[in-house]
Structures are given as structure tokens and as C-alpha cells.
Amino acid sequence: MKILVAVKRVIDYNVQVRVKEDGTGVHTENVKMATNPPDDNAVEEAVKIKESGKAKEVIAVTIGEEKTQETVRKALAVGADRGIHIKSDSYLEPLGVAKILKKIVEKEKPDLVFMGKQAIDDDCNQTGQMLAAMLGWAQGTFISKIELKDKVIEVIREVDEGLETVEMNLPAVVTCDLRLNEPRYASLPNIMKAKKKPLEQLIAKDLGVDISNRIEQLKVEEPPKRKGGIKVSSVAELVSKLKNEAKVI
Ligand code: AMP
């Protein structure tokens, strides 16, 4: 079994994101970047499956500018076997990313594609679903538990109503939730060893897919500052304020 894991480089979740003064986006210069958190869970799960003997190879793939290779190197340092970097200097929407990943899936023929449930930069939560749809594969989204059985995979989904257990035929796309596992840290010796693992580089626009963006970004602005709350002295006063001032009931 082969597992392909998609990892995206995003602004580190601890960083206070700052909107550019001209409203064209957010500051990324000299800002700490990291692997999208649920993508770390996806890598961890793939590596665990490999360690259990159920998978032979784990391939980490990323799409983006030169520096996005760091995310692949990190995946290699925690146990992925080889990496693929598809170079694209411009921002790609989930549809473009999914189309590129489809090309890589057709080339590599994995049995499973693991991804994050959502990228914390654009919060799209679309790429995995689009990829599964374009491949015609089963999809399990927001997955917090995975059990590989013979030719099928049983997954537990984190849904609004609780937990949903689904059995899917392979091949399948799985988008991982943060509750899936506890990603390991890369040790220094493994970071050094990862530098020697193979990392193939491809160019996005050479893959023969239409990756042009469909959305025009007009302006990026800070969310309005939250106004301070007030204390009410009774339930009657609360109801009155909700009714007469906030006009929500
Ligand atoms: P999104 O649909 O943008 O919320 O992203 C969902 C998941 O798709 C991420 O957690 C990644 O696993 C994968 N993904 C999105 N963009 C990229 C990218 N540029 N390179 C690699 N994987 C990506």
C-alpha cells in the first residue's frame, strides 16, 4: 500500500496575522511559517500505518513557492519516504491544487490520499472533497480515527451531531482532524537524514492542467473590533434588551 500525503505551508498558528495597510493581503515577510496543523496529523497517521507494516511507502507532496519544500522536508524528517514539490509562485485556489494533486495521484497511483481537513490560512475546507470528486474516489472528511481493514478503510468522522462511522472502499481520500493523533516531533538526527531522502521537483504550469484562479480578491481587512459587553441585573432586563435593543427575539 502506498499513501500520498498533501502538506501545505501556512503562517504558523501562533502568529498574530497582520493585514497589509493597502488591503492587498496579509504580511508574510519575516513571519514564522509552518506546516498546516491537520496536515501534520495526516503525515503522522500515514507514518504510523507504515510502521504497523500495512503500508510500504509514504510520499509527501506540497504545492507552492520554493520555500514550501520545508513542509515536505519536515514530513520526511518524521518518517515519510520521499517527497514531491510542485513549484508554483502564485497563490492557487483549492480547485487548482486539487487538479494538480489529481495529476500526481494518476502518476503515483496511491491507495490512499491523506490531507488536512482544512488549511488555516484560507479556511477553505474544499481541496480534499474536490480531489475525491474528480478522481471518483470515496471520501472521508474530518476524520478522527482510522482503521485499515482488508481492501476497506473504516473511519470516524467528527460531525456536528457527534461521531459518524463510515466504511469506504479503497482507493480513498481522507481529510484529517486534529483529534486523529499526536504528531511526533522531528529529532535532529532525523532532520539531517531527511536531507538525503529523495525530493522530486515539478513545475505546476508544466502539468497540463488549467490552474487559473476563479475568484478575484477585492480587499482584505481586519475583522471589526469586538465591543465590550455589559452586565444585566435580571433575566427580565436581558429579555427586554434582546427584544428592544438588539432586536433578536
Ligand atoms: P483547504 O481546502 O484549502 O482548506 O485545504 C485542505 C487540505 O488540502 C490541506 O490541509 C492540505 O492537506 C491540502 N492542501 C491545500 N493546499 C495545498 C497546497 N498548496 N499544497 C499541498 N497541499 C495542499
GROMACS .gro file of C-alpha atoms in nm, residues 16-214:
model
  199
   16GLN     CA    1  -0.080   3.715   1.511
   17VAL     CA    2  -0.168   3.767   1.143
   18ARG     CA    3  -0.138   4.129   1.027
   19VAL     CA    4  -0.335   4.269   0.736
   20LYS     CA    5  -0.135   4.483   0.489
   21GLU     CA    6  -0.210   4.854   0.505
   22ASP     CA    7  -0.310   4.864   0.136
   23GLY     CA    8  -0.565   4.581   0.185
   24THR     CA    9  -0.398   4.350  -0.072
   25GLY     CA   10  -0.343   4.062   0.170
   26VAL     CA   11  -0.160   3.974   0.491
   27HIS     CA   12   0.205   4.021   0.583
   28THR     CA   13   0.415   3.710   0.524
   29GLU     CA   14   0.766   3.863   0.517
   30ASN     CA   15   0.971   3.764   0.821
   31VAL     CA   16   0.671   3.576   0.956
   32LYS     CA   17   0.713   3.227   1.103
   33MET     CA   18   0.570   2.966   0.869
   34ALA     CA   19   0.483   2.604   0.950
   35THR     CA   20   0.301   2.301   0.818
   36ASN     CA   21  -0.077   2.341   0.828
   37PRO     CA   22  -0.161   2.172   1.166
   38PRO     CA   23  -0.402   1.897   1.048
   39ASP     CA   24  -0.153   1.810   0.772
   40ASP     CA   25   0.090   1.711   1.050
   41ASN     CA   26  -0.180   1.472   1.175
   42ALA     CA   27  -0.216   1.334   0.821
   43VAL     CA   28   0.159   1.268   0.799
   44GLU     CA   29   0.166   1.114   1.148
   45GLU     CA   30  -0.117   0.873   1.062
   46ALA     CA   31   0.043   0.769   0.734
   47VAL     CA   32   0.376   0.705   0.909
   48LYS     CA   33   0.201   0.507   1.185
   49ILE     CA   34   0.030   0.289   0.924
   50LYS     CA   35   0.365   0.231   0.756
   51GLU     CA   36   0.527   0.143   1.090
   52SER     CA   37   0.248  -0.110   1.155
   53GLY     CA   38   0.353  -0.284   0.833
   54LYS     CA   39   0.030  -0.205   0.647
   55ALA     CA   40   0.185   0.046   0.407
   56LYS     CA   41   0.508   0.025   0.212
   57GLU     CA   42   0.560   0.386   0.116
   58VAL     CA   43   0.457   0.732   0.232
   59ILE     CA   44   0.501   1.020  -0.012
   60ALA     CA   45   0.463   1.383   0.098
   61VAL     CA   46   0.355   1.637  -0.161
   62THR     CA   47   0.333   2.012  -0.148
   63ILE     CA   48   0.241   2.284  -0.399
   64GLY     CA   49   0.378   2.634  -0.371
   65GLU     CA   50   0.684   2.856  -0.390
   66GLU     CA   51   1.039   2.728  -0.338
   67LYS     CA   52   1.021   2.756   0.043
   68THR     CA   53   0.718   2.522   0.066
   69GLN     CA   54   0.974   2.241   0.032
   70GLU     CA   55   1.032   2.291   0.406
   71THR     CA   56   0.698   2.123   0.477
   72VAL     CA   57   0.799   1.822   0.272
   73ARG     CA   58   1.139   1.807   0.445
   74LYS     CA   59   0.957   1.810   0.780
   75ALA     CA   60   0.735   1.523   0.667
   76LEU     CA   61   1.047   1.334   0.557
   77ALA     CA   62   1.204   1.401   0.897
   78VAL     CA   63   0.913   1.235   1.078
   79GLY     CA   64   0.904   0.928   0.857
   80ALA     CA   65   0.778   0.993   0.503
   81ASP     CA   66   0.994   0.813   0.246
   82ARG     CA   67   1.010   1.065  -0.035
   83GLY     CA   68   0.874   1.399  -0.135
   84ILE     CA   69   0.732   1.586  -0.430
   85HIS     CA   70   0.737   1.963  -0.461
   86ILE     CA   71   0.524   2.120  -0.732
   87LYS     CA   72   0.652   2.470  -0.782
   88SER     CA   73   0.402   2.749  -0.822
   89ASP     CA   74   0.494   3.107  -0.741
   90SER     CA   75   0.137   3.234  -0.735
   91TYR     CA   76  -0.144   3.151  -0.491
   92LEU     CA   77  -0.361   2.862  -0.609
   93GLU     CA   78  -0.724   2.812  -0.517
   94PRO     CA   79  -0.836   2.470  -0.390
   95LEU     CA   80  -0.959   2.375  -0.739
   96GLY     CA   81  -0.614   2.433  -0.889
   97VAL     CA   82  -0.448   2.244  -0.603
   98ALA     CA   83  -0.694   1.954  -0.642
   99LYS     CA   84  -0.630   1.936  -1.017
  100ILE     CA   85  -0.254   1.920  -0.961
  101LEU     CA   86  -0.294   1.657  -0.688
  102LYS     CA   87  -0.509   1.453  -0.928
  103LYS     CA   88  -0.219   1.453  -1.176
  104ILE     CA   89   0.017   1.333  -0.902
  105VAL     CA   90  -0.231   1.063  -0.797
  106GLU     CA   91  -0.254   0.939  -1.157
  107LYS     CA   92   0.126   0.922  -1.173
  108GLU     CA   93   0.191   0.769  -0.830
  109LYS     CA   94  -0.122   0.551  -0.802
  110PRO     CA   95  -0.153   0.559  -0.421
  111ASP     CA   96  -0.421   0.358  -0.241
  112LEU     CA   97  -0.490   0.642   0.000
  113VAL     CA   98  -0.453   1.020  -0.008
  114PHE     CA   99  -0.432   1.183   0.335
  115MET     CA  100  -0.485   1.557   0.367
  116GLY     CA  101  -0.574   1.809   0.634
  117LYS     CA  102  -0.944   1.879   0.691
  118GLN     CA  103  -0.880   2.249   0.630
  119ALA     CA  104  -0.593   2.489   0.571
  120ILE     CA  105  -0.575   2.751   0.848
  121ASP     CA  106  -0.474   3.031   0.610
  122ASP     CA  107  -0.778   3.043   0.381
  123ASP     CA  108  -1.002   2.805   0.582
  124CYS     CA  109  -1.143   2.672   0.254
  125ASN     CA  110  -1.207   2.308   0.352
  126GLN     CA  111  -1.253   2.219  -0.016
  127THR     CA  112  -0.940   2.058  -0.161
  128GLY     CA  113  -0.992   1.702  -0.035
  129GLN     CA  114  -1.356   1.696  -0.140
  130MET     CA  115  -1.273   1.831  -0.486
  131LEU     CA  116  -0.990   1.582  -0.533
  132ALA     CA  117  -1.209   1.286  -0.432
  133ALA     CA  118  -1.487   1.403  -0.665
  134MET     CA  119  -1.252   1.447  -0.961
  135LEU     CA  120  -1.094   1.105  -0.904
  136GLY     CA  121  -1.432   0.940  -0.847
  137TRP     CA  122  -1.293   0.801  -0.517
  138ALA     CA  123  -1.458   0.756  -0.179
  139GLN     CA  124  -1.401   1.043   0.063
  140GLY     CA  125  -1.394   1.058   0.441
  141THR     CA  126  -1.374   1.409   0.581
  142PHE     CA  127  -1.297   1.541   0.934
  143ILE     CA  128  -1.153   1.205   1.036
  144SER     CA  129  -1.055   1.143   1.398
  145LYS     CA  130  -0.997   0.766   1.378
  146ILE     CA  131  -0.878   0.535   1.103
  147GLU     CA  132  -0.883   0.158   1.091
  148LEU     CA  133  -0.745  -0.013   0.785
  149LYS     CA  134  -0.911  -0.341   0.703
  150ASP     CA  135  -0.868  -0.567   0.402
  151LYS     CA  136  -0.947  -0.354   0.092
  152VAL     CA  137  -1.165  -0.119   0.300
  153ILE     CA  138  -1.098   0.156   0.549
  154GLU     CA  139  -1.318   0.236   0.848
  155VAL     CA  140  -1.311   0.597   0.958
  156ILE     CA  141  -1.479   0.803   1.229
  157ARG     CA  142  -1.594   1.150   1.122
  158GLU     CA  143  -1.627   1.447   1.356
  159VAL     CA  144  -1.969   1.584   1.256
  160ASP     CA  145  -2.197   1.843   1.415
  161GLU     CA  146  -2.423   1.576   1.564
  162GLY     CA  147  -2.136   1.372   1.712
  163LEU     CA  148  -1.931   1.093   1.560
  164GLU     CA  149  -2.015   0.915   1.235
  165THR     CA  150  -1.853   0.581   1.146
  166VAL     CA  151  -1.812   0.518   0.774
  167GLU     CA  152  -1.663   0.228   0.583
  168MET     CA  153  -1.510   0.313   0.247
  169ASN     CA  154  -1.367   0.111  -0.037
  170LEU     CA  155  -1.009   0.184  -0.137
  171PRO     CA  156  -0.877   0.390  -0.300
  172ALA     CA  157  -0.999   0.681  -0.091
  173VAL     CA  158  -0.929   1.038   0.013
  174VAL     CA  159  -0.919   1.105   0.387
  175THR     CA  160  -0.909   1.456   0.536
  176CYS     CA  161  -0.773   1.452   0.888
  177ASP     CA  162  -0.893   1.620   1.205
  178LEU     CA  163  -0.662   1.741   1.484
  179ARG     CA  164  -0.805   1.474   1.716
  180LEU     CA  165  -0.671   1.192   1.496
  181ASN     CA  166  -0.337   1.158   1.675
  182GLU     CA  167  -0.050   1.342   1.841
  183PRO     CA  168   0.207   1.430   1.575
  184ARG     CA  169   0.564   1.344   1.676
  185TYR     CA  170   0.850   1.592   1.677
  186ALA     CA  171   1.132   1.556   1.429
  187SER     CA  172   1.458   1.471   1.605
  188LEU     CA  173   1.778   1.641   1.493
  189PRO     CA  174   1.932   1.319   1.352
  190ASN     CA  175   1.613   1.255   1.156
  191ILE     CA  176   1.612   1.614   1.025
  192MET     CA  177   1.967   1.551   0.899
  193LYS     CA  178   1.870   1.215   0.748
  194ALA     CA  179   1.569   1.374   0.576
  195LYS     CA  180   1.803   1.595   0.375
  196LYS     CA  181   1.920   1.280   0.195
  197LYS     CA  182   1.572   1.148   0.115
  198PRO     CA  183   1.456   1.197  -0.247
  199LEU     CA  184   1.259   1.513  -0.324
  200GLU     CA  185   1.134   1.548  -0.679
  201GLN     CA  186   1.053   1.894  -0.812
  202LEU     CA  187   0.793   1.960  -1.080
  203ILE     CA  188   0.660   2.285  -1.222
  204ALA     CA  189   0.285   2.345  -1.180
  205LYS     CA  190   0.229   2.507  -1.518
  206ASP     CA  191   0.405   2.217  -1.697
  207LEU     CA  192   0.149   1.964  -1.572
  208GLY     CA  193  -0.104   2.046  -1.843
  209VAL     CA  194  -0.394   2.144  -1.613
  210ASP     CA  195  -0.587   2.469  -1.605
  211ILE     CA  196  -0.491   2.612  -1.266
  212SER     CA  197  -0.613   2.965  -1.331
  213ASN     CA  198  -0.792   3.119  -1.034
  214ARG     CA  199  -1.172   3.169  -1.049
   0.00000   0.00000   0.00000
